[in-house]
PDB file of C-alpha atoms and ligand atoms in Angstrom:
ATOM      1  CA  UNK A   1       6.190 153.001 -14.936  1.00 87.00           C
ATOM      2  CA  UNK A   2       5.973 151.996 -18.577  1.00 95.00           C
ATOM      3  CA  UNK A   3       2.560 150.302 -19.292  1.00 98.00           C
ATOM      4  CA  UNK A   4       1.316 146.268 -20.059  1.00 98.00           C
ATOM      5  CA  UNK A   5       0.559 146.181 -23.748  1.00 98.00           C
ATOM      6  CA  UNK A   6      -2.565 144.286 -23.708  1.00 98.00           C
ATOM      7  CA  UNK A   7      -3.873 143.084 -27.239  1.00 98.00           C
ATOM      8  CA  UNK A   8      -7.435 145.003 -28.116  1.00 98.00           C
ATOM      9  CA  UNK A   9      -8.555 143.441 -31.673  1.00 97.00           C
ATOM     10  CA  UNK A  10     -10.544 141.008 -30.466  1.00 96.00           C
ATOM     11  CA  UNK A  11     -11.967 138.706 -27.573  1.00 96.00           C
ATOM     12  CA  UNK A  12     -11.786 138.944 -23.794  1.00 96.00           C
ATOM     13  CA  UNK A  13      -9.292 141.902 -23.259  1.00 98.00           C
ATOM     14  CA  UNK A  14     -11.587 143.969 -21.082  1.00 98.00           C
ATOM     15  CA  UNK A  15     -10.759 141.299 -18.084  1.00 98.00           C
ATOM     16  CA  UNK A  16      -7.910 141.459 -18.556  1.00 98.00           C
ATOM     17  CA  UNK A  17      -7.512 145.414 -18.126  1.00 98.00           C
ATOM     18  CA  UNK A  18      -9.987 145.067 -15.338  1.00 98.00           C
ATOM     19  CA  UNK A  19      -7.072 143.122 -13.601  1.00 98.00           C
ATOM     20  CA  UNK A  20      -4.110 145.288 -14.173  1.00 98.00           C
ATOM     21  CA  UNK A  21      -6.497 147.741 -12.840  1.00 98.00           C
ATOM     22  CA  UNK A  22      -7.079 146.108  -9.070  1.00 98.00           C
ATOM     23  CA  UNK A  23      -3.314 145.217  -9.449  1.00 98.00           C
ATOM     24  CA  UNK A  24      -2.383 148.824 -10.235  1.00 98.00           C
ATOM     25  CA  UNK A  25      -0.520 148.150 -13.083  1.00 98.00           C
ATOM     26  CA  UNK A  26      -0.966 150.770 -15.719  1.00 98.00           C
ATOM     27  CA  UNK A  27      -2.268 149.240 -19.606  1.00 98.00           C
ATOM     28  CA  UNK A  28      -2.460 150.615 -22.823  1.00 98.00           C
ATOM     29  CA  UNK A  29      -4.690 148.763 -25.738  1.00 98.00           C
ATOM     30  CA  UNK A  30      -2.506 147.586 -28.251  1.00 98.00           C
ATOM     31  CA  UNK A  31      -5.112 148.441 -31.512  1.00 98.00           C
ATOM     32  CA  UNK A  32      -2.630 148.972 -34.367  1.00 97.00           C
ATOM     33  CA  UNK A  33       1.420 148.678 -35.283  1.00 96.00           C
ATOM     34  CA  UNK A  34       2.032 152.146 -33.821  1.00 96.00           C
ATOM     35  CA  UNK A  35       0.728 151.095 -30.185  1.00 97.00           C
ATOM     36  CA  UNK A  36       3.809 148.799 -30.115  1.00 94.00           C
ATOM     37  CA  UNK A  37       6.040 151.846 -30.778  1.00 91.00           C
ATOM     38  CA  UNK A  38       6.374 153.276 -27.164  1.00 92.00           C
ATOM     39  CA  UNK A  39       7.771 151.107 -24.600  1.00 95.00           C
ATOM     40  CA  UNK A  40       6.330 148.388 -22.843  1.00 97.00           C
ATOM     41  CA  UNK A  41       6.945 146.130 -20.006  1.00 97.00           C
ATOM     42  CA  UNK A  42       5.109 143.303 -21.164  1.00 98.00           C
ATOM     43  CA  UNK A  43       2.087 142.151 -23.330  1.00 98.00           C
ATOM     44  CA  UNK A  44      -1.098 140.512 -22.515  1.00 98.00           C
ATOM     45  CA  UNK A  45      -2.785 138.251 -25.324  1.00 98.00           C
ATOM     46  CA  UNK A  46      -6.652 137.367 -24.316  1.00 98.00           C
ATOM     47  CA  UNK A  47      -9.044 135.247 -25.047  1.00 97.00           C
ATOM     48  CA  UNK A  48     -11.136 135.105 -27.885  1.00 96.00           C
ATOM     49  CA  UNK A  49     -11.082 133.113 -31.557  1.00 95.00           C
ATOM     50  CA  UNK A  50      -7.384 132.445 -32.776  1.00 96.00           C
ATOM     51  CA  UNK A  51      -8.104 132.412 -36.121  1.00 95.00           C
ATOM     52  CA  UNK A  52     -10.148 135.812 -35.942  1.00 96.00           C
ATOM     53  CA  UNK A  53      -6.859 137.236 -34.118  1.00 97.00           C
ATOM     54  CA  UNK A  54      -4.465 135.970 -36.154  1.00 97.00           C
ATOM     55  CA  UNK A  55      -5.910 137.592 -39.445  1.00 97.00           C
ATOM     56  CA  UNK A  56      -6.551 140.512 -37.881  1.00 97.00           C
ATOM     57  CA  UNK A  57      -2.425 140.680 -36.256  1.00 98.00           C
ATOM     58  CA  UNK A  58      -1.855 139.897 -40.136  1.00 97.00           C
ATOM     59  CA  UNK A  59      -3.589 142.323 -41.495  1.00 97.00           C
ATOM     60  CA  UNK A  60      -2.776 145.131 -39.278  1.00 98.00           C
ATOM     61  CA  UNK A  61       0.462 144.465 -39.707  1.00 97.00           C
ATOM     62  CA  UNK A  62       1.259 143.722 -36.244  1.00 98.00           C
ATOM     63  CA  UNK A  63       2.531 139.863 -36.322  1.00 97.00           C
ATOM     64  CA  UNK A  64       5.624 140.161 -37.273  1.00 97.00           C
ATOM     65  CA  UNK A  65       6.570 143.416 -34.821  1.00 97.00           C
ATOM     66  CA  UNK A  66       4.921 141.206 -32.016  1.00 97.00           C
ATOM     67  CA  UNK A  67       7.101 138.015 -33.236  1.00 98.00           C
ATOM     68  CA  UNK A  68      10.259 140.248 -33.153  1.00 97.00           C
ATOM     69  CA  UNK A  69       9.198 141.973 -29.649  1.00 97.00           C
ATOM     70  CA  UNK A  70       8.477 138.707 -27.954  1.00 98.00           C
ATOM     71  CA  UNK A  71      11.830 136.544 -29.448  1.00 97.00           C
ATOM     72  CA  UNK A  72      14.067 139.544 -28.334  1.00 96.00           C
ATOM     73  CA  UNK A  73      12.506 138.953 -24.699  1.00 97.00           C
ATOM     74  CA  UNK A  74       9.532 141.501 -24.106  1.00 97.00           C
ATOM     75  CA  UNK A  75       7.016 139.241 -21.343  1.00 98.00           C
ATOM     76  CA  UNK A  76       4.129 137.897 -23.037  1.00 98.00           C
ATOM     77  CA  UNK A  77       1.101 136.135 -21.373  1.00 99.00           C
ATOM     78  CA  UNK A  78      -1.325 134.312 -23.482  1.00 98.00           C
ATOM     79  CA  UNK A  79      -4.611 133.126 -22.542  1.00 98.00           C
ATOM     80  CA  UNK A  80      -6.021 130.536 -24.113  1.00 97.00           C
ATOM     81  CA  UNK A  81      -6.853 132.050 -27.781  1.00 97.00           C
ATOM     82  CA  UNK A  82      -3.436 134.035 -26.656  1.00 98.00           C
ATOM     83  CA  UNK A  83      -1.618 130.321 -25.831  1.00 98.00           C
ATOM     84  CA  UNK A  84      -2.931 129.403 -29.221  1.00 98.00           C
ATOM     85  CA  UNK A  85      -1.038 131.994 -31.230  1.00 98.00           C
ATOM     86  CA  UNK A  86       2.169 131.480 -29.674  1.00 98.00           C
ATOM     87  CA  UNK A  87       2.243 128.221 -29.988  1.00 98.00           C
ATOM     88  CA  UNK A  88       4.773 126.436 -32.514  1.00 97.00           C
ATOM     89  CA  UNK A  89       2.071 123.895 -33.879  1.00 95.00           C
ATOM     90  CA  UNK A  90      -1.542 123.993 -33.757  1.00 95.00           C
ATOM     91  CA  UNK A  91      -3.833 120.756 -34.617  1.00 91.00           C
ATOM     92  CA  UNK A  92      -7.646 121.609 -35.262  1.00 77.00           C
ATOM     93  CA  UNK A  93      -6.522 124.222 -37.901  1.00 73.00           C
ATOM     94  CA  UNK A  94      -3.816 126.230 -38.467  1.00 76.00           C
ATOM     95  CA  UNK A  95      -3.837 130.360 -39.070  1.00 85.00           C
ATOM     96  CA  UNK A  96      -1.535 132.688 -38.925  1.00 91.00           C
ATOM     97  CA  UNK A  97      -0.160 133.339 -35.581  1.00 94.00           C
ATOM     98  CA  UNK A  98       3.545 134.321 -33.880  1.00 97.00           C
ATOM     99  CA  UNK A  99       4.821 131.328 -33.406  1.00 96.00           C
ATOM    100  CA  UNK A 100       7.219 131.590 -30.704  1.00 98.00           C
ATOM    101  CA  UNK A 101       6.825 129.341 -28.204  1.00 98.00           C
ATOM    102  CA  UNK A 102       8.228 125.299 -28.060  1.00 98.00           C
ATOM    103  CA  UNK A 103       4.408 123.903 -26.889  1.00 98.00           C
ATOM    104  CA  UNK A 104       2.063 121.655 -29.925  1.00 98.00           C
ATOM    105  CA  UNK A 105      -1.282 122.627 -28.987  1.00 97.00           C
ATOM    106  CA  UNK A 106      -4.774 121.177 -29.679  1.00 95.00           C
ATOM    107  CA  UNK A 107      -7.425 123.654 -30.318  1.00 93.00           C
ATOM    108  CA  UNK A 108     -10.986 123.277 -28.737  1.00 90.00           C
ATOM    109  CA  UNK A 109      -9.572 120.084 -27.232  1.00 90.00           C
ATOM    110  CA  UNK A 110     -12.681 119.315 -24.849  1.00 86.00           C
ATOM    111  CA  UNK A 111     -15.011 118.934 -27.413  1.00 78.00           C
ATOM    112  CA  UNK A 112     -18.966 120.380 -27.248  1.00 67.00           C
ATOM    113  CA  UNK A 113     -19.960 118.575 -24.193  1.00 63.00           C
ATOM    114  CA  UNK A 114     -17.212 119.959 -22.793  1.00 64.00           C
ATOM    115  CA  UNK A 115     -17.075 123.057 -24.027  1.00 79.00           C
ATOM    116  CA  UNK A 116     -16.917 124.862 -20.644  1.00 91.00           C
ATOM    117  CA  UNK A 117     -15.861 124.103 -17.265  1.00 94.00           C
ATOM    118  CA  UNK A 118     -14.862 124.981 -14.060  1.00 96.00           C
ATOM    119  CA  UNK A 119     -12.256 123.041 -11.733  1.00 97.00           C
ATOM    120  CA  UNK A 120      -9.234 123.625  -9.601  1.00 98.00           C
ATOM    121  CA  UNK A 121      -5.707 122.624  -9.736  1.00 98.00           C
ATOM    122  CA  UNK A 122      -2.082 122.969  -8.753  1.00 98.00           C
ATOM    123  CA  UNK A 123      -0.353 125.433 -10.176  1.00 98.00           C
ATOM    124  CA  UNK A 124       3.938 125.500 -10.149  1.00 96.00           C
ATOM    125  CA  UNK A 125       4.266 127.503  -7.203  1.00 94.00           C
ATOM    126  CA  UNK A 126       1.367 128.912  -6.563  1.00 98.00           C
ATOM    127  CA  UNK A 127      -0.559 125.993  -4.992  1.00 98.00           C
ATOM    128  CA  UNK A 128      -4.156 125.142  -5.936  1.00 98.00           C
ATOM    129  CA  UNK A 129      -6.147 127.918  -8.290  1.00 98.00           C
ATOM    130  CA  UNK A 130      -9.258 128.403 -10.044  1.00 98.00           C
ATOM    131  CA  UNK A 131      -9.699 127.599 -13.328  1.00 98.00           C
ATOM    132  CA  UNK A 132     -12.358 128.573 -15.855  1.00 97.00           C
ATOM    133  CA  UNK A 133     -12.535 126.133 -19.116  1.00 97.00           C
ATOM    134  CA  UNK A 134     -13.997 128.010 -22.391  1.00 95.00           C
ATOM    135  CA  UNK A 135     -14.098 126.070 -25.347  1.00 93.00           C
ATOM    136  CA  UNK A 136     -10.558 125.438 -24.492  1.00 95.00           C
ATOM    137  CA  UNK A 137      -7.073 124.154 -26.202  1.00 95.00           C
ATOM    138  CA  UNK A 138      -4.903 122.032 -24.250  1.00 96.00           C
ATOM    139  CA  UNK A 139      -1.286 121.627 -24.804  1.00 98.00           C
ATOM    140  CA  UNK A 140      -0.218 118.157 -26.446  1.00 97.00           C
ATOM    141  CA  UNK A 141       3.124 118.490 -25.816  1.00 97.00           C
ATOM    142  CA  UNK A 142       5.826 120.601 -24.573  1.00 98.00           C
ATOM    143  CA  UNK A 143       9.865 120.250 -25.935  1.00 97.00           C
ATOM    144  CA  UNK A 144      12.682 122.717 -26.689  1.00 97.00           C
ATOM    145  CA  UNK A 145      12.787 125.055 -23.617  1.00 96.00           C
ATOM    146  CA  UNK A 146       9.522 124.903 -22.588  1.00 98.00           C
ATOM    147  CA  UNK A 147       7.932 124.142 -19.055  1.00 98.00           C
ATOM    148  CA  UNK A 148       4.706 122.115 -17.804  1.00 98.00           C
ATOM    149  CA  UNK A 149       3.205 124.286 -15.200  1.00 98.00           C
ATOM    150  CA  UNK A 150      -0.135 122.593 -14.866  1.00 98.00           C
ATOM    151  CA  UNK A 151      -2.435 119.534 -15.946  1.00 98.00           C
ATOM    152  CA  UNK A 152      -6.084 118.879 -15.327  1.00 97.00           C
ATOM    153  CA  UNK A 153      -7.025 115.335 -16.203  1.00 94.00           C
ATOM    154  CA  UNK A 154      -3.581 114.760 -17.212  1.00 95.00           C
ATOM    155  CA  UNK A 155      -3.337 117.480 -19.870  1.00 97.00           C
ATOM    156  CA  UNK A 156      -1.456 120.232 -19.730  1.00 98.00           C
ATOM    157  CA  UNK A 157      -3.095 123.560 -19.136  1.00 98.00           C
ATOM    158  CA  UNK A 158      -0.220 125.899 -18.215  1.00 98.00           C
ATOM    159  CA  UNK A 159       3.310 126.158 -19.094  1.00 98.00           C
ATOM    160  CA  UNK A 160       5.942 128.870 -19.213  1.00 98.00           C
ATOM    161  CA  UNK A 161       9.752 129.168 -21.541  1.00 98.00           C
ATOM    162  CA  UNK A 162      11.436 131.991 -20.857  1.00 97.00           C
ATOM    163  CA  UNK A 163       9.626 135.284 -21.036  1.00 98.00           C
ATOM    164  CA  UNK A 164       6.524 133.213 -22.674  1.00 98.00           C
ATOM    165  CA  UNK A 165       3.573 132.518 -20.019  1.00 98.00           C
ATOM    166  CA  UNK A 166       0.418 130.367 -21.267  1.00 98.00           C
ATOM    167  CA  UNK A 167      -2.492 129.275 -19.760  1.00 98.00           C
ATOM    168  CA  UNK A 168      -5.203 127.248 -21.828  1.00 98.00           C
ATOM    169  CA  UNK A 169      -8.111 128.571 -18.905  1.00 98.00           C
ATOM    170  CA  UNK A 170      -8.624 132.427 -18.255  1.00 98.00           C
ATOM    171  CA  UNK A 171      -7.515 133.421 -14.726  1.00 98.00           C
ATOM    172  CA  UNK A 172      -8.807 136.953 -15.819  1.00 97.00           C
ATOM    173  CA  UNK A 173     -12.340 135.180 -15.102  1.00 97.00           C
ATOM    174  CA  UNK A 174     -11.980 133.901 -11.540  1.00 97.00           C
ATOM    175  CA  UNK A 175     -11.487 136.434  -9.063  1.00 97.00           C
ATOM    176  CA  UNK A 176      -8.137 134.723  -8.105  1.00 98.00           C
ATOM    177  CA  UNK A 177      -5.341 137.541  -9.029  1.00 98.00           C
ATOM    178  CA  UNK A 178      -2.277 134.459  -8.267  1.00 98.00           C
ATOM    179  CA  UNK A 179      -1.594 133.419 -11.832  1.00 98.00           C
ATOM    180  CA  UNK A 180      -1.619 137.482 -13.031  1.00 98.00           C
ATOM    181  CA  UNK A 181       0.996 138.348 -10.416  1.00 98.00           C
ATOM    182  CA  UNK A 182       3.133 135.317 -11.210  1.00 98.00           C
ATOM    183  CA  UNK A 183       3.367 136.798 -15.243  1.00 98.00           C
ATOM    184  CA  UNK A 184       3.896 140.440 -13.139  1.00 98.00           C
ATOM    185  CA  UNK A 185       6.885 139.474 -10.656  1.00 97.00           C
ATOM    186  CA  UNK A 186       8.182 136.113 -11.964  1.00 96.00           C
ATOM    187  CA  UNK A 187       8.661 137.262 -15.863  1.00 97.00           C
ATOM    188  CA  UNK A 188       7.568 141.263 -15.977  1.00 97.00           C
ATOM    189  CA  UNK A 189       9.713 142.184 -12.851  1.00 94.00           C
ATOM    190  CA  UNK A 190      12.723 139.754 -12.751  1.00 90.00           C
ATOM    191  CA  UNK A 191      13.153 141.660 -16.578  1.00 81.00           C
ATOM    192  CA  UNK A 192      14.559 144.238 -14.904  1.00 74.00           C
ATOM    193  CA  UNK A 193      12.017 146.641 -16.836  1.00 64.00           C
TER     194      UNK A 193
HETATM  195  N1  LIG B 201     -11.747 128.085 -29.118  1.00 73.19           N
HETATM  196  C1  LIG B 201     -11.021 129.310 -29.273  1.00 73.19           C
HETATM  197  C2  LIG B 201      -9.968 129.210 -30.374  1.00 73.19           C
HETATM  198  O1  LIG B 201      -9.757 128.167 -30.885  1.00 73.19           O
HETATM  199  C3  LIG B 201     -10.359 129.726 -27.973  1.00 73.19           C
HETATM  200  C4  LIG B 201     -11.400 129.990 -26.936  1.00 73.19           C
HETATM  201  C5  LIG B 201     -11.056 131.032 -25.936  1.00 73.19           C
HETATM  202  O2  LIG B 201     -10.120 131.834 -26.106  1.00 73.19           O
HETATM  203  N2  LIG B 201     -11.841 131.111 -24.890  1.00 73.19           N
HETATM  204  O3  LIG B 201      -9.375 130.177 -30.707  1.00 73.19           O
END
């Protein structure tokens, strides 16, 4: 079975991988432009600091391969650093990133008191799951061909276009697998890959 690309450079991939693993879905790290070279069945962009990641997918020459890969259709799944770089507008500072999906997001949107939280909420489909807040964006607005797939406090938190998943909380940190085997059989799967 050809592996889940997930994105190594920097921030909270290790959870990630830790995931796939009690899933048994086989990885690879995707470090530098040759990892994207072999095939893949999907890709997995973590958490961490979205400016950090989107200098470093500059400068290792991997933004515009991962741009390409993702608006030809490979399955992506961005967690909230990772919903930050596809996003098509960022307020709270803008930095490189791929650009690909029709959400405006707001970076760090629950301010220092804030900064990290815990709650619960519907998600499309799945019913109600965990959800672990850190230092979080939320989505401002959806348009184009993008989807709403979840709001706490009347922001929304998930969303989904196409082959692009997003959530702005890190199911990778609960030990909830729903929202990582939507991304496997709802997007990775029904790609026929
Ligand atoms: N605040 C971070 C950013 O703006 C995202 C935080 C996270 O990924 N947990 O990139």
């Amino acid at each position: 079975m050809k592996p889940i690309g997930i994105l190594a450079v920097q921030g909270a991939f290790a959870e990630h991988e830790n995931r796939l693993d009690e899933l048994y879905v086989p990885w690879i790290e995707i470090r530098q432009r040759k990892d994207l070279d072999g095939p893949l069945r999907g890709i997995i962009l973590p958490g961490g600091e979205s400016t950090v990641m989107g200098k470093l997918l500059q400068d290792l020459g991997l933004l515009q391969p991962l741009h390409d890969r993702i608006q030809q259709g490979l399955p992506v799944f961005g967690t909230c650093a990772g919903l930050i770089l596809l996003a098509k507008t960022i307020s709270g500072g803008e930095s490189p990133h791929l650009h690909t999906m029709d959400i405006a997001v707001k970076r760090n949107a629950y301010g220092r008191q804030l900064g990290s939280f815990h709650t619960w909420s519907d998600f499309a489909g799945l019913g109600n799951v965990p959800m672990t807040f850190i230092r979080a964006p939320y989505i401002e607005q959806v348009f184009g061909e993008a989807q709403p797939l979840a709001t706490v406090n009347g922001h929304i938190v998930a969303a989904r276009q196409k082959n692009q998943l997003v959530t702005s909380f890190h199911p990778e940190l609960d030990s909830d697998q729903r929202v990582h085997r939507y991304f496997l059989d709802q997007i990775v799967n029904a790609n026929g890959d």
